[in-house]
Short mmCIF file of C-alpha atoms in Angstrom, two decimals:
data_model
loop_
_atom_site.label_atom_id
_atom_site.label_comp_id
_atom_site.label_asym_id
_atom_site.label_seq_id
_atom_site.Cartn_x
_atom_site.Cartn_y
_atom_site.Cartn_z
CA GLU A 1 -6.71 19.69 18.38
CA LYS A 2 -5.24 16.60 19.98
CA GLN A 3 -3.85 15.45 16.60
CA LYS A 4 -2.23 18.85 16.04
CA ARG A 5 -0.65 18.71 19.52
CA LEU A 6 0.69 15.20 18.93
CA LEU A 7 2.23 16.15 15.59
CA LYS A 8 3.86 19.19 17.17
CA ASN A 9 5.09 17.38 20.25
CA ARG A 10 8.56 15.97 20.35
CA PRO A 11 8.53 12.16 20.03
CA ASP A 12 8.57 10.26 23.38
CA GLN A 13 11.88 8.55 22.53
CA PRO A 14 12.68 5.24 24.27
CA GLN A 15 16.19 4.50 25.49
CA ASN A 16 17.31 2.72 22.33
CA PRO A 17 14.89 3.79 19.52
CA ARG A 18 14.81 1.94 16.19
CA VAL A 19 13.17 3.20 13.05
CA LEU A 20 12.34 2.04 9.50
CA ARG A 21 10.90 4.19 6.71
CA ILE A 22 9.02 2.09 4.21
CA ALA A 23 7.88 3.23 0.77
CA ILE A 24 5.09 1.12 -0.75
CA ILE A 25 5.11 1.45 -4.52
CA GLY A 26 3.32 -0.32 -7.35
CA ALA A 27 0.89 0.15 -10.21
CA PRO A 28 -2.41 1.98 -9.48
CA ASN A 29 -4.94 -0.28 -7.67
CA ALA A 30 -2.41 -2.91 -6.61
CA GLY A 31 -3.65 -2.62 -3.02
CA LYS A 32 -1.07 -0.26 -1.45
CA SER A 33 -3.56 1.64 0.80
CA THR A 34 -5.35 -1.61 1.75
CA LEU A 35 -2.01 -3.11 2.90
CA SER A 36 -1.13 0.17 4.73
CA ASN A 37 -4.41 0.12 6.60
CA GLN A 38 -3.94 -3.56 7.57
CA LEU A 39 -0.44 -2.88 8.88
CA LEU A 40 -1.73 0.09 10.89
CA GLY A 41 -4.77 -1.80 12.23
CA ARG A 42 -7.17 1.12 11.41
CA LYS A 43 -8.45 2.58 8.17
CA VAL A 44 -6.76 5.95 7.66
CA PHE A 45 -6.04 5.70 3.91
CA PRO A 46 -8.78 5.72 1.21
CA VAL A 47 -9.42 2.49 -0.65
CA SER A 48 -11.35 2.00 -3.86
CA LYS A 49 -11.51 -0.32 -6.88
CA LYS A 50 -10.93 2.77 -9.06
CA VAL A 51 -7.38 3.73 -9.88
CA HIS A 52 -5.70 6.79 -8.37
CA THR A 53 -7.72 6.82 -5.07
CA THR A 54 -4.61 7.96 -3.24
CA ARG A 55 -3.88 11.45 -4.49
CA CYS A 56 -1.01 12.52 -2.32
CA LYS A 57 1.81 11.18 -0.15
CA ALA A 58 0.61 10.38 3.39
CA ARG A 59 2.34 8.65 6.30
CA GLY A 60 1.16 5.95 8.63
CA VAL A 61 2.98 5.33 11.86
CA ILE A 62 3.26 1.97 13.67
CA THR A 63 4.96 2.11 17.05
CA HIS A 64 5.79 -1.26 18.72
CA GLU A 65 7.89 -1.26 21.85
CA ASP A 66 11.16 0.49 20.92
CA THR A 67 10.53 0.37 17.18
CA GLN A 68 8.73 2.80 14.88
CA LEU A 69 7.74 1.94 11.33
CA ILE A 70 6.85 4.88 9.11
CA ILE A 71 4.78 3.84 6.10
CA LEU A 72 4.91 6.15 3.09
CA ASP A 73 1.60 5.37 1.32
CA THR A 74 2.14 6.85 -2.16
CA PRO A 75 -0.03 7.34 -5.25
CA GLY A 76 0.24 4.55 -7.84
CA LEU A 77 3.15 5.09 -10.20
CA THR A 78 1.77 6.62 -13.36
CA ASN A 79 2.98 8.62 -16.36
CA PRO A 80 2.09 12.18 -17.60
CA LEU A 81 -0.30 10.90 -20.23
CA LYS A 82 -2.44 8.91 -17.74
CA ALA A 83 -2.17 11.75 -15.21
CA LYS A 84 -3.69 14.17 -17.77
CA ARG A 85 -6.48 11.73 -18.61
CA HIS A 86 -7.55 11.39 -14.95
CA ASN A 87 -7.13 15.10 -14.21
CA LEU A 88 -4.42 14.32 -11.59
CA GLU A 89 -2.29 16.82 -9.75
CA GLU A 90 1.44 17.12 -10.54
CA ALA A 91 2.07 15.68 -7.07
CA MET A 92 0.82 12.37 -8.33
CA LEU A 93 3.86 12.11 -10.52
CA THR A 94 6.45 13.38 -8.02
CA ASP A 95 5.30 11.96 -4.63
CA PRO A 96 6.32 8.33 -5.25
CA TRP A 97 9.80 9.52 -6.17
CA ASP A 98 10.01 11.73 -3.05
CA SER A 99 9.00 8.75 -0.96
CA MET A 100 11.81 6.67 -2.45
CA LYS A 101 14.35 9.33 -1.51
CA HIS A 102 13.45 9.05 2.15
CA ALA A 103 12.93 5.28 2.32
CA ASP A 104 15.13 2.75 4.16
CA LEU A 105 13.19 -0.10 2.48
CA VAL A 106 10.85 -0.30 -0.45
CA LEU A 107 7.90 -2.72 -0.79
CA VAL A 108 6.96 -3.37 -4.44
CA LEU A 109 3.34 -4.50 -4.50
CA VAL A 110 2.03 -6.57 -7.43
CA ASP A 111 -1.58 -7.64 -8.00
CA VAL A 112 -1.34 -11.34 -8.99
CA SER A 113 -5.06 -11.49 -9.78
CA ASP A 114 -4.51 -9.28 -12.86
CA HIS A 115 -3.31 -11.72 -15.55
CA TRP A 116 -2.49 -8.81 -17.89
CA THR A 117 0.17 -7.29 -15.65
CA ARG A 118 1.24 -9.87 -13.06
CA ASN A 119 4.19 -11.31 -14.97
CA SER A 120 6.07 -8.07 -15.39
CA LEU A 121 6.80 -4.95 -13.34
CA SER A 122 5.55 -1.74 -14.93
CA LYS A 123 8.11 0.52 -16.57
CA GLU A 124 7.36 3.16 -13.93
CA VAL A 125 8.21 0.76 -11.10
CA LEU A 126 11.37 -0.48 -12.82
CA LYS A 127 12.49 3.07 -13.43
CA CYS A 128 11.87 3.92 -9.77
CA LEU A 129 13.88 0.93 -8.53
CA SER A 130 16.73 1.63 -10.96
CA GLU A 131 16.95 5.26 -9.81
CA PHE A 132 17.49 4.04 -6.21
CA PRO A 133 19.31 0.74 -6.75
CA HIS A 134 20.90 0.65 -3.26
CA THR A 135 17.65 0.98 -1.32
CA PRO A 136 16.74 -2.54 -0.18
CA SER A 137 13.60 -3.81 -1.88
CA VAL A 138 11.12 -6.57 -1.07
CA LEU A 139 8.59 -8.05 -3.52
CA VAL A 140 5.05 -8.43 -2.16
CA LEU A 141 2.58 -10.39 -4.17
CA ASN A 142 -0.99 -9.29 -3.25
CA LYS A 143 -4.45 -10.82 -3.82
CA VAL A 144 -3.02 -14.36 -3.78
CA ASP A 145 -6.36 -15.66 -2.41
CA ILE A 146 -8.05 -14.78 -5.73
CA LEU A 147 -5.54 -16.76 -7.79
CA LYS A 148 -7.07 -20.22 -8.25
CA LYS A 149 -4.09 -21.84 -9.92
CA LYS A 150 -1.48 -21.46 -7.18
CA PHE A 151 1.24 -23.19 -9.19
CA LEU A 152 1.33 -20.03 -11.35
CA LEU A 153 3.00 -18.24 -8.44
CA LEU A 154 6.37 -19.87 -9.19
CA GLU A 155 6.19 -18.59 -12.78
CA ILE A 156 5.20 -15.12 -11.60
CA VAL A 157 7.99 -15.00 -9.00
CA THR A 158 10.57 -16.18 -11.56
CA ASP A 159 9.52 -13.46 -14.04
CA LEU A 160 9.39 -10.66 -11.45
CA THR A 161 12.75 -11.53 -9.90
CA GLU A 162 14.52 -12.73 -13.06
CA GLY A 163 15.11 -15.87 -11.08
CA ILE A 164 17.34 -14.16 -8.51
CA VAL A 165 16.50 -13.35 -4.88
CA ASN A 166 18.94 -11.89 -2.33
CA GLY A 167 21.81 -12.32 -4.82
CA LYS A 168 21.20 -16.00 -5.33
CA LYS A 169 19.57 -17.97 -8.09
CA LEU A 170 16.24 -19.62 -7.38
CA GLU A 171 16.29 -23.31 -8.02
CA VAL A 172 13.19 -25.48 -7.97
CA LYS A 173 13.96 -29.21 -7.64
CA SER A 174 10.42 -30.58 -7.75
CA ALA A 175 7.06 -29.49 -9.11
CA PHE A 176 4.80 -27.26 -7.07
CA LYS A 177 1.61 -29.21 -6.47
CA GLN A 178 -1.55 -27.38 -7.41
CA ASP A 179 -3.68 -26.61 -4.37
CA SER A 180 -7.27 -25.54 -4.71
CA ARG A 181 -7.46 -24.20 -1.18
CA SER A 182 -7.49 -20.40 -0.73
CA SER A 183 -4.19 -19.79 0.98
CA ALA A 184 -1.91 -16.78 0.78
CA LYS A 185 1.07 -18.76 1.99
CA SER A 186 3.74 -19.76 -0.48
CA PRO A 187 6.88 -21.90 -0.73
CA LEU A 188 8.84 -18.85 -1.77
CA GLN A 189 7.65 -16.57 1.01
CA ASN A 190 10.91 -16.83 2.87
CA THR A 191 13.15 -18.62 0.42
CA GLN A 192 15.98 -16.33 1.41
CA ALA A 193 16.42 -15.69 5.11
CA PRO A 194 17.27 -12.15 6.21
CA PRO A 195 20.87 -11.45 7.27
CA ALA A 196 21.87 -13.25 10.45
CA GLU A 197 22.38 -10.03 12.45
CA SER A 198 18.75 -9.01 11.87
CA ARG A 199 17.19 -12.35 12.61
CA ALA A 200 16.92 -13.90 16.10
CA PRO A 201 16.90 -17.76 16.50
CA GLY A 202 13.40 -19.09 16.07
CA SER A 203 12.21 -15.80 14.60
CA PRO A 204 8.81 -15.49 12.84
CA CYS A 205 10.61 -15.57 9.49
CA GLU A 206 12.10 -18.99 10.28
CA GLN A 207 8.88 -20.38 11.66
CA GLU A 208 6.86 -19.22 8.65
CA LYS A 209 9.05 -21.22 6.27
CA ASN A 210 7.64 -24.56 7.48
CA GLN A 211 4.10 -23.20 7.73
CA ALA A 212 4.32 -21.85 4.22
CA GLN A 213 5.34 -25.20 2.76
CA GLU A 214 2.39 -26.88 4.43
CA GLY A 215 -0.10 -24.16 3.51
CA SER A 216 0.87 -24.01 -0.15
CA GLY A 217 0.80 -27.75 -0.91
CA LEU A 218 4.54 -27.89 -1.44
CA SER A 219 5.84 -31.20 -0.16
CA LYS A 220 8.55 -31.11 2.53
CA SER A 221 10.89 -33.06 0.23
CA SER A 222 10.72 -30.18 -2.25
CA ASP A 223 13.81 -28.05 -2.38
CA VAL A 224 13.37 -24.33 -3.12
CA ARG A 225 16.68 -22.67 -2.35
CA GLY A 226 19.28 -20.21 -3.42
CA ALA A 227 22.20 -21.63 -5.39
CA GLY A 228 25.20 -19.95 -6.91
CA SER A 229 26.18 -16.43 -5.91
CA GLU A 230 25.23 -13.70 -8.39
CA GLU A 231 25.24 -9.95 -8.60
CA ALA A 232 28.21 -9.79 -6.26
CA GLN A 233 28.81 -6.14 -6.92
CA GLY A 234 25.25 -5.20 -6.06
CA PRO A 235 22.59 -3.47 -8.14
CA LYS A 236 23.63 -0.82 -10.66
CA HIS A 237 21.75 2.15 -12.03
CA CYS A 238 19.98 1.28 -15.31
CA GLY A 239 19.30 3.74 -18.13
CA PHE A 240 15.81 3.99 -19.69
CA LYS A 241 16.98 1.99 -22.76
CA ASP A 242 18.17 -0.82 -20.45
CA LEU A 243 14.71 -1.07 -18.93
CA GLN A 244 12.87 -1.41 -22.24
CA ASP A 245 13.28 -5.21 -22.38
CA LYS A 246 13.25 -5.86 -18.61
CA LYS A 247 10.30 -7.59 -16.94
CA GLY A 248 11.66 -8.08 -13.47
CA TRP A 249 14.13 -6.81 -10.86
CA PRO A 250 16.89 -9.27 -9.76
CA HIS A 251 17.72 -7.40 -6.52
CA PHE A 252 14.79 -8.19 -4.25
CA GLN A 253 15.89 -9.31 -0.78
CA GLU A 254 12.66 -11.19 0.14
CA ILE A 255 9.36 -12.30 -1.32
CA PHE A 256 6.05 -12.23 0.53
CA MET A 257 2.68 -13.48 -0.68
CA LEU A 258 -0.46 -12.26 1.00
CA ALA A 259 -4.08 -11.16 0.74
CA ALA A 260 -4.12 -7.61 2.12
CA LEU A 261 -7.92 -7.22 1.96
CA HIS A 262 -8.46 -10.12 4.40
CA GLY A 263 -5.24 -9.61 6.38
CA GLU A 264 -3.79 -12.97 5.37
CA GLU A 265 -0.02 -13.09 6.09
CA VAL A 266 0.08 -9.33 6.81
CA ASP A 267 1.36 -10.04 10.36
CA THR A 268 4.24 -12.10 8.83
CA LEU A 269 5.28 -9.09 6.77
CA LYS A 270 4.86 -6.75 9.77
CA ARG A 271 7.16 -8.87 11.92
CA TYR A 272 9.78 -8.91 9.12
CA LEU A 273 9.57 -5.11 8.89
CA LEU A 274 10.01 -4.68 12.61
CA MET A 275 13.13 -6.85 12.44
CA GLN A 276 14.60 -4.70 9.69
CA ALA A 277 14.49 -1.53 11.70
CA LYS A 278 17.84 0.12 12.49
CA PRO A 279 18.93 2.30 15.44
CA GLY A 280 17.69 5.82 14.94
CA PRO A 281 15.41 8.52 16.45
CA TRP A 282 11.66 8.35 16.14
CA GLU A 283 9.92 10.92 13.94
CA PHE A 284 6.56 10.87 15.67
CA HIS A 285 5.02 10.62 19.16
CA SER A 286 4.00 6.96 19.91
CA ASP A 287 0.24 7.96 19.92
CA VAL A 288 0.38 9.21 16.32
CA LEU A 289 -1.19 6.93 13.76
CA THR A 290 -0.92 9.15 10.71
CA ASN A 291 0.44 12.59 9.81
CA GLN A 292 -2.84 13.48 8.12
CA SER A 293 -5.16 16.00 9.68
CA PRO A 294 -8.68 14.80 10.57
CA GLN A 295 -9.98 17.00 7.73
CA GLU A 296 -7.72 15.24 5.17
CA ILE A 297 -8.84 11.82 6.40
CA CYS A 298 -12.44 12.98 6.08
CA ASP A 299 -11.94 14.32 2.53
CA ASN A 300 -10.19 11.12 1.46
CA ILE A 301 -12.90 8.81 2.85
CA ILE A 302 -15.70 10.78 1.19
CA ARG A 303 -13.85 10.83 -2.07
CA GLU A 304 -13.31 7.10 -1.83
CA LYS A 305 -17.12 6.56 -1.73
CA VAL A 306 -17.69 9.02 -4.60
CA LEU A 307 -15.19 7.09 -6.68
CA GLU A 308 -16.94 3.87 -5.80
CA TYR A 309 -20.41 4.97 -6.83
CA LEU A 310 -19.85 7.13 -9.88
CA PRO A 311 -19.04 5.64 -13.26
CA LEU A 312 -15.82 5.96 -15.34
CA GLU A 313 -14.11 9.40 -15.25
CA VAL A 314 -16.97 11.28 -13.63
CA PRO A 315 -15.71 11.27 -9.99
CA TYR A 316 -12.32 12.69 -10.87
CA GLY A 317 -13.91 16.05 -11.59
CA VAL A 318 -15.58 16.40 -8.16
CA THR A 319 -14.29 19.17 -5.88
CA GLN A 320 -14.89 18.95 -2.13
CA VAL A 321 -15.55 22.00 0.11
CA THR A 322 -16.07 21.56 3.86
CA GLU A 323 -18.63 24.12 5.08
CA ILE A 324 -19.07 23.04 8.68
CA TRP A 325 -16.69 21.16 11.01
CA GLU A 326 -17.80 21.36 14.62
CA GLU A 327 -17.23 19.26 17.75
CA GLY A 328 -20.26 18.81 20.05
CA GLU A 329 -20.28 18.93 23.84
CA CYS A 330 -20.17 15.11 24.07
CA GLY A 331 -17.25 14.76 21.59
CA GLU A 332 -19.44 14.08 18.54
CA LEU A 333 -18.49 15.55 15.21
CA PHE A 334 -20.78 17.53 12.89
CA ILE A 335 -19.55 17.77 9.31
CA VAL A 336 -21.25 19.40 6.27
CA GLN A 337 -19.43 19.02 2.95
CA ASN A 338 -20.39 20.43 -0.48
CA LEU A 339 -19.48 18.30 -3.51
CA LEU A 340 -19.03 20.51 -6.59
CA VAL A 341 -19.42 18.85 -10.00
CA PRO A 342 -18.79 20.29 -13.46
CA ARG A 343 -22.08 19.32 -15.07
CA GLU A 344 -25.82 19.09 -14.29
CA SER A 345 -25.81 15.44 -15.51
CA HIS A 346 -23.05 14.62 -12.98
CA LYS A 347 -25.13 16.20 -10.24
CA ARG A 348 -28.08 13.93 -11.09
CA MET A 349 -25.83 10.86 -11.13
CA LEU A 350 -24.30 11.79 -7.74
CA ILE A 351 -27.67 12.45 -6.07
CA GLY A 352 -29.28 9.39 -7.62
CA ARG A 353 -32.98 8.63 -7.96
CA GLY A 354 -34.75 9.80 -4.82
CA GLY A 355 -31.36 10.82 -3.33
CA LYS A 356 -30.35 7.18 -2.86
CA VAL A 357 -26.74 7.47 -4.11
CA ILE A 358 -25.76 10.52 -2.09
CA SER A 359 -27.50 9.03 1.01
CA ARG A 360 -25.59 5.80 0.66
CA ILE A 361 -22.27 7.66 0.27
CA ALA A 362 -22.96 9.76 3.39
CA GLN A 363 -23.97 6.72 5.42
CA GLU A 364 -20.89 4.60 4.44
CA ALA A 365 -18.47 7.53 4.78
CA GLY A 366 -19.96 8.43 8.17
CA GLN A 367 -19.43 4.87 9.40
CA ASP A 368 -15.80 4.84 8.23
CA LEU A 369 -15.20 8.21 9.87
CA MET A 370 -16.60 6.89 13.17
CA ASN A 371 -14.23 3.93 12.97
CA ALA A 372 -11.27 6.24 12.19
CA PHE A 373 -12.01 8.93 14.82
CA LEU A 374 -13.59 6.59 17.45
CA CYS A 375 -16.45 9.02 18.08
CA ASP A 376 -19.96 9.71 16.77
CA VAL A 377 -20.00 11.47 13.39
CA HIS A 378 -22.97 13.27 11.83
CA LEU A 379 -22.17 13.79 8.16
CA LYS A 380 -24.28 15.77 5.69
CA LEU A 381 -23.37 15.97 1.94
CA LYS A 382 -24.69 18.55 -0.52
CA VAL A 383 -24.22 18.50 -4.32
CA GLU A 384 -23.91 21.63 -6.57
CA VAL A 385 -22.74 22.43 -10.05
CA LYS A 386 -19.48 24.41 -10.11
CA GLY A 387 -19.69 28.15 -10.81
#
């Protein structure tokens, strides 16, 4: 009830409100929801190693002093063929595009631990960027802590940006020393400073440049800088044929390297986003963390666990039906949810031997729900065959 009231209430506008709508796009399983949760400071979006955990467009809200960041956590960009294979709703194809229409800034997330895909942006991501060429975009390299050979980051950055950041050509004067330490910091994290009007003297972006050089093993004498003005007329719309041979996007304004799962360098990105906000009215009350209802958060967290514990395509056919949702006298929450599966064999898999699988799902989902709602949660799950 409180969440409903907060979403209906008019925002408690400060005197000079600032706002930034951020679309996070990328291939499925790049870590978009993990990054969103870290930026928010609480888990409100489902996270799983399986692709297509996020099934619909949801918003997260960060309110800091006079600034409101609205994070548009979107499904991974996919195509109709993959959508059919995973039994995905049509919204999975349209929601990322809708988010781009409303975004003031787009974060393109790339998983650098995946050696098959890390050196090129997917065709879906490139198509999305080319459809909205004048929306400022930032490249975010995720899971940098998993990458053992840190010197590969320069090669990845060059490929993904076509060697151009913020309209200037990247130029590396000396070799990037290989560093075996697990560090998400990088020499290119703030190669290009944001525009002067959006950056105060001694801002976090400026301070991070020196820290990044030390953390990455790049010597201070090394020179990673922009040289030679390019793309003076700004980005242009590209046709589908133009994208066929493209691997990167030469219009990124900034590059960040982080490890979202462990929160490494997430604060640096958050400070940058706060600085990019422009004067404008808030959309939400300052107490709102997400526009999702508690029931939607519950469904998503349970489905996350089902995805985690069932093999291959099986969990994508599970339908959730909430039978009981009651609040107790002391504020505790009683939830009973029925999980409907298409086959008897799927039911046996979901229950597990001696009920171990379903018990573990209920226990872990219940704990996540307690952390999300900040109250005691008693969750019971039942499994039935559809029809």
